[in-house]
Coordinates of N, CA and C and ligand atoms in Angstrom, one line a residue:
M1 N 0.9 -1.2 0.0 CA 0.0 0.0 0.0 C 0.9 1.2 0.0
G2 N 0.6 2.2 -1.0 CA 1.5 3.4 -1.1 C 1.3 4.3 0.2
D3 N 2.3 5.2 0.4 CA 2.2 6.1 1.5 C 1.0 7.1 1.3
K4 N 0.4 7.4 2.4 CA -0.7 8.4 2.3 C -0.2 9.7 2.5
I5 N -0.7 10.7 1.8 CA -0.2 12.1 1.9 C -1.2 13.0 2.4
L6 N -0.9 13.8 3.4 CA -1.8 14.8 3.9 C -1.2 16.2 3.7
V7 N -1.9 17.1 3.1 CA -1.4 18.5 3.0 C -2.3 19.3 3.9
A8 N -1.7 19.7 5.0 CA -2.4 20.6 6.0 C -1.9 22.0 5.9
Y9 N -2.8 23.0 5.8 CA -2.4 24.3 5.6 C -3.2 25.3 6.4
F10 N -2.6 26.5 6.7 CA -3.3 27.6 7.3 C -3.1 28.8 6.4
S11 N -4.2 29.3 5.9 CA -4.2 30.5 5.0 C -4.8 31.6 5.7
A12 N -4.0 32.6 6.0 CA -4.5 33.7 6.9 C -5.3 34.8 6.2
E13 N -4.8 35.2 5.0 CA -5.3 36.4 4.5 C -5.5 36.5 3.0
T14 N -4.4 36.1 2.2 CA -4.5 36.4 0.8 C -4.9 35.1 0.0
G15 N -4.9 34.0 0.7 CA -5.3 32.7 0.0 C -4.1 32.1 -0.8
R16 N -3.0 32.8 -0.7 CA -1.8 32.2 -1.5 C -1.5 30.8 -1.0
T17 N -1.4 30.7 0.4 CA -1.1 29.4 0.9 C -2.1 28.3 0.6
R18 N -3.4 28.7 0.5 CA -4.4 27.8 0.1 C -4.2 27.3 -1.3
K19 N -3.9 28.2 -2.2 CA -3.7 27.9 -3.6 C -2.5 26.9 -3.7
A20 N -1.4 27.2 -2.9 CA -0.2 26.4 -2.9 C -0.6 25.0 -2.4
A21 N -1.3 24.9 -1.3 CA -1.7 23.6 -0.7 C -2.6 22.8 -1.7
E22 N -3.5 23.5 -2.3 CA -4.4 22.8 -3.3 C -3.6 22.2 -4.5
G23 N -2.6 23.0 -4.9 CA -1.7 22.6 -6.0 C -0.9 21.3 -5.6
I24 N -0.3 21.4 -4.4 CA 0.5 20.2 -3.9 C -0.4 19.0 -3.7
A25 N -1.6 19.2 -3.2 CA -2.6 18.1 -3.0 C -2.9 17.5 -4.4
K26 N -3.1 18.3 -5.4 CA -3.5 17.8 -6.7 C -2.3 17.0 -7.3
L27 N -1.1 17.6 -7.2 CA 0.1 17.0 -7.8 C 0.4 15.6 -7.1
T28 N 0.1 15.6 -5.8 CA 0.5 14.4 -5.0 C -0.6 13.4 -4.8
G29 N -1.8 13.9 -5.1 CA -3.0 13.0 -4.9 C -3.3 12.9 -3.4
G30 N -2.7 13.9 -2.6 CA -2.9 13.9 -1.2 C -4.2 14.4 -0.7
D31 N -4.5 14.0 0.6 CA -5.7 14.6 1.2 C -5.3 16.0 1.7
I32 N -6.3 16.9 1.8 CA -6.1 18.2 2.2 C -6.8 18.6 3.4
F33 N -6.2 19.3 4.3 CA -6.9 19.7 5.6 C -6.5 21.2 5.9
E34 N -7.6 22.0 6.0 CA -7.4 23.4 6.3 C -7.3 23.6 7.8
I35 N -6.2 24.2 8.3 CA -6.1 24.4 9.8 C -6.9 25.7 10.1
K36 N -7.9 25.6 10.9 CA -8.7 26.8 11.2 C -8.7 27.0 12.7
P37 N -8.2 28.2 13.1 CA -8.1 28.4 14.6 C -9.5 28.6 15.2
V38 N -9.7 28.1 16.4 CA -11.0 28.2 17.1 C -11.3 29.7 17.2
E39 N -10.4 30.5 17.6 CA -10.5 31.9 17.7 C -10.0 32.5 16.4
E40 N -10.8 33.0 15.5 CA -10.4 33.6 14.2 C -9.4 34.7 14.4
Y41 N -8.5 34.9 13.5 CA -7.6 36.0 13.5 C -8.2 37.2 12.8
T42 N -8.0 38.3 13.5 CA -8.4 39.6 12.9 C -7.2 40.1 12.0
K43 N -7.5 41.1 11.2 CA -6.4 41.7 10.4 C -5.2 42.1 11.3
S44 N -5.6 42.7 12.4 CA -4.4 43.2 13.3 C -3.8 42.0 14.0
D45 N -4.5 41.0 14.3 CA -4.0 39.8 14.9 C -2.8 39.2 14.0
I46 N -3.0 39.3 12.7 CA -2.0 38.7 11.8 C -1.1 39.7 11.2
N47 N -1.1 40.9 11.8 CA -0.1 41.9 11.4 C 1.3 41.5 11.9
W48 N 2.0 40.7 11.1 CA 3.3 40.1 11.5 C 4.4 41.1 11.6
K49 N 4.1 42.3 11.1 CA 5.2 43.4 11.2 C 5.1 44.1 12.6
N50 N 4.0 43.8 13.3 CA 3.8 44.4 14.6 C 4.2 43.4 15.7
P51 N 5.3 43.7 16.4 CA 5.9 42.7 17.4 C 4.8 42.4 18.5
F52 N 3.9 43.2 18.7 CA 2.9 43.0 19.8 C 1.6 42.3 19.3
S53 N 1.6 42.0 18.0 CA 0.3 41.4 17.4 C 0.2 40.0 18.0
R54 N -1.1 39.5 17.9 CA -1.4 38.2 18.4 C -0.5 37.1 17.8
C55 N -0.3 37.1 16.5 CA 0.5 36.1 15.8 C 1.9 36.1 16.4
N56 N 2.5 37.2 16.6 CA 3.9 37.3 17.2 C 3.9 36.8 18.6
K57 N 2.9 37.3 19.4 CA 2.9 36.8 20.8 C 2.8 35.3 20.9
E58 N 2.0 34.7 20.0 CA 1.8 33.3 20.0 C 3.1 32.6 19.6
K59 N 3.8 33.2 18.6 CA 5.0 32.6 18.1 C 6.1 32.6 19.1
I60 N 6.3 33.8 19.7 CA 7.3 34.0 20.7 C 7.0 33.2 22.0
G61 N 5.7 33.2 22.3 CA 5.3 32.5 23.5 C 5.1 31.0 23.3
K62 N 5.4 30.6 22.0 CA 5.3 29.1 21.7 C 3.9 28.6 22.1
K63 N 2.9 29.4 21.9 CA 1.6 29.0 22.4 C 0.9 28.0 21.4
D64 N 0.4 26.9 21.9 CA -0.4 26.0 21.0 C -1.7 26.7 20.8
V65 N -2.0 27.0 19.5 CA -3.3 27.6 19.2 C -4.4 26.6 19.0
P66 N -5.5 26.6 19.7 CA -6.6 25.6 19.5 C -7.1 25.7 18.1
V67 N -7.2 24.6 17.4 CA -7.8 24.6 16.1 C -9.1 23.8 16.0
S68 N -10.0 24.2 15.1 CA -11.3 23.4 15.0 C -11.1 22.3 14.0
G69 N -12.1 21.4 14.1 CA -12.0 20.3 13.1 C -10.9 19.3 13.5
K70 N -10.9 18.1 12.9 CA -9.8 17.2 13.2 C -9.6 16.3 11.9
I71 N -8.5 15.7 11.8 CA -8.2 14.8 10.7 C -8.7 13.4 11.0
E72 N -9.7 13.0 10.3 CA -10.2 11.7 10.6 C -9.2 10.6 10.4
N73 N -9.2 9.6 11.3 CA -8.3 8.4 11.2 C -6.8 8.8 11.1
F74 N -6.4 9.9 11.7 CA -5.0 10.4 11.6 C -4.1 9.3 11.9
G75 N -4.4 8.5 12.9 CA -3.5 7.5 13.4 C -3.3 6.4 12.3
S76 N -4.3 6.2 11.4 CA -4.1 5.1 10.4 C -3.5 5.7 9.1
L77 N -3.1 7.0 9.1 CA -2.6 7.5 7.9 C -1.1 7.1 7.7
Ligands
LIG101 C1 1.5 35.3 10.9 C2 2.1 35.8 9.6 C3 3.5 35.9 9.6 C4 4.1 36.3 8.4 N1 5.5 36.3 8.3 C5 6.1 36.7 7.2 C6 7.5 36.8 7.1 O1 8.2 36.6 8.1 N2 8.1 37.3 6.0 C7 7.3 37.6 4.9 O2 7.8 37.9 3.8 N3 5.9 37.4 4.9 C8 5.3 37.1 6.0 N4 4.0 37.0 6.1 C9 3.2 37.3 4.9 C10 2.6 36.1 4.2 O3 3.7 35.2 3.8 C11 1.8 36.6 3.0 O4 0.9 37.5 3.4 C12 1.1 35.4 2.4 O5 0.6 35.8 1.2 C13 0.1 34.8 3.3 O6 -0.7 33.9 2.6 P1 -2.1 33.5 3.2 O7 -2.9 34.7 3.3 O8 -2.5 32.4 2.3 O9 -1.7 32.9 4.6 C14 3.3 36.6 7.2 C15 1.9 36.5 7.3 C16 1.3 36.1 8.5 C17 -0.2 36.0 8.5

């Protein structure tokens, strides 16, 4: 049985990452999973140029961000 491929992505604003993930999933025949935070990001939350924005606080604080949804049968992948 061939290896199973999962393309998991988080696309915050422009959809570029989503397009890239969809392209990779299409090329590889992989399953695709969108990572959606339980608490949605506002525009200022994802302002990565602002050191005090939520995204930077989470990155620096190494905070695990709760995500909604789950990958079915992840263990059997
Ligand atoms: C949390 C966050 C961090 C980012 N950090 C960088 C960075 O370090 N350097 C950079 O060139 N762009 C950075 N960007 C810009 C993204 O790479 C760019 O906006 C991309 O198009 C996002 O695609 P998306 O909207 O599909 O997620 C960041 C964007 C976000 C949301």
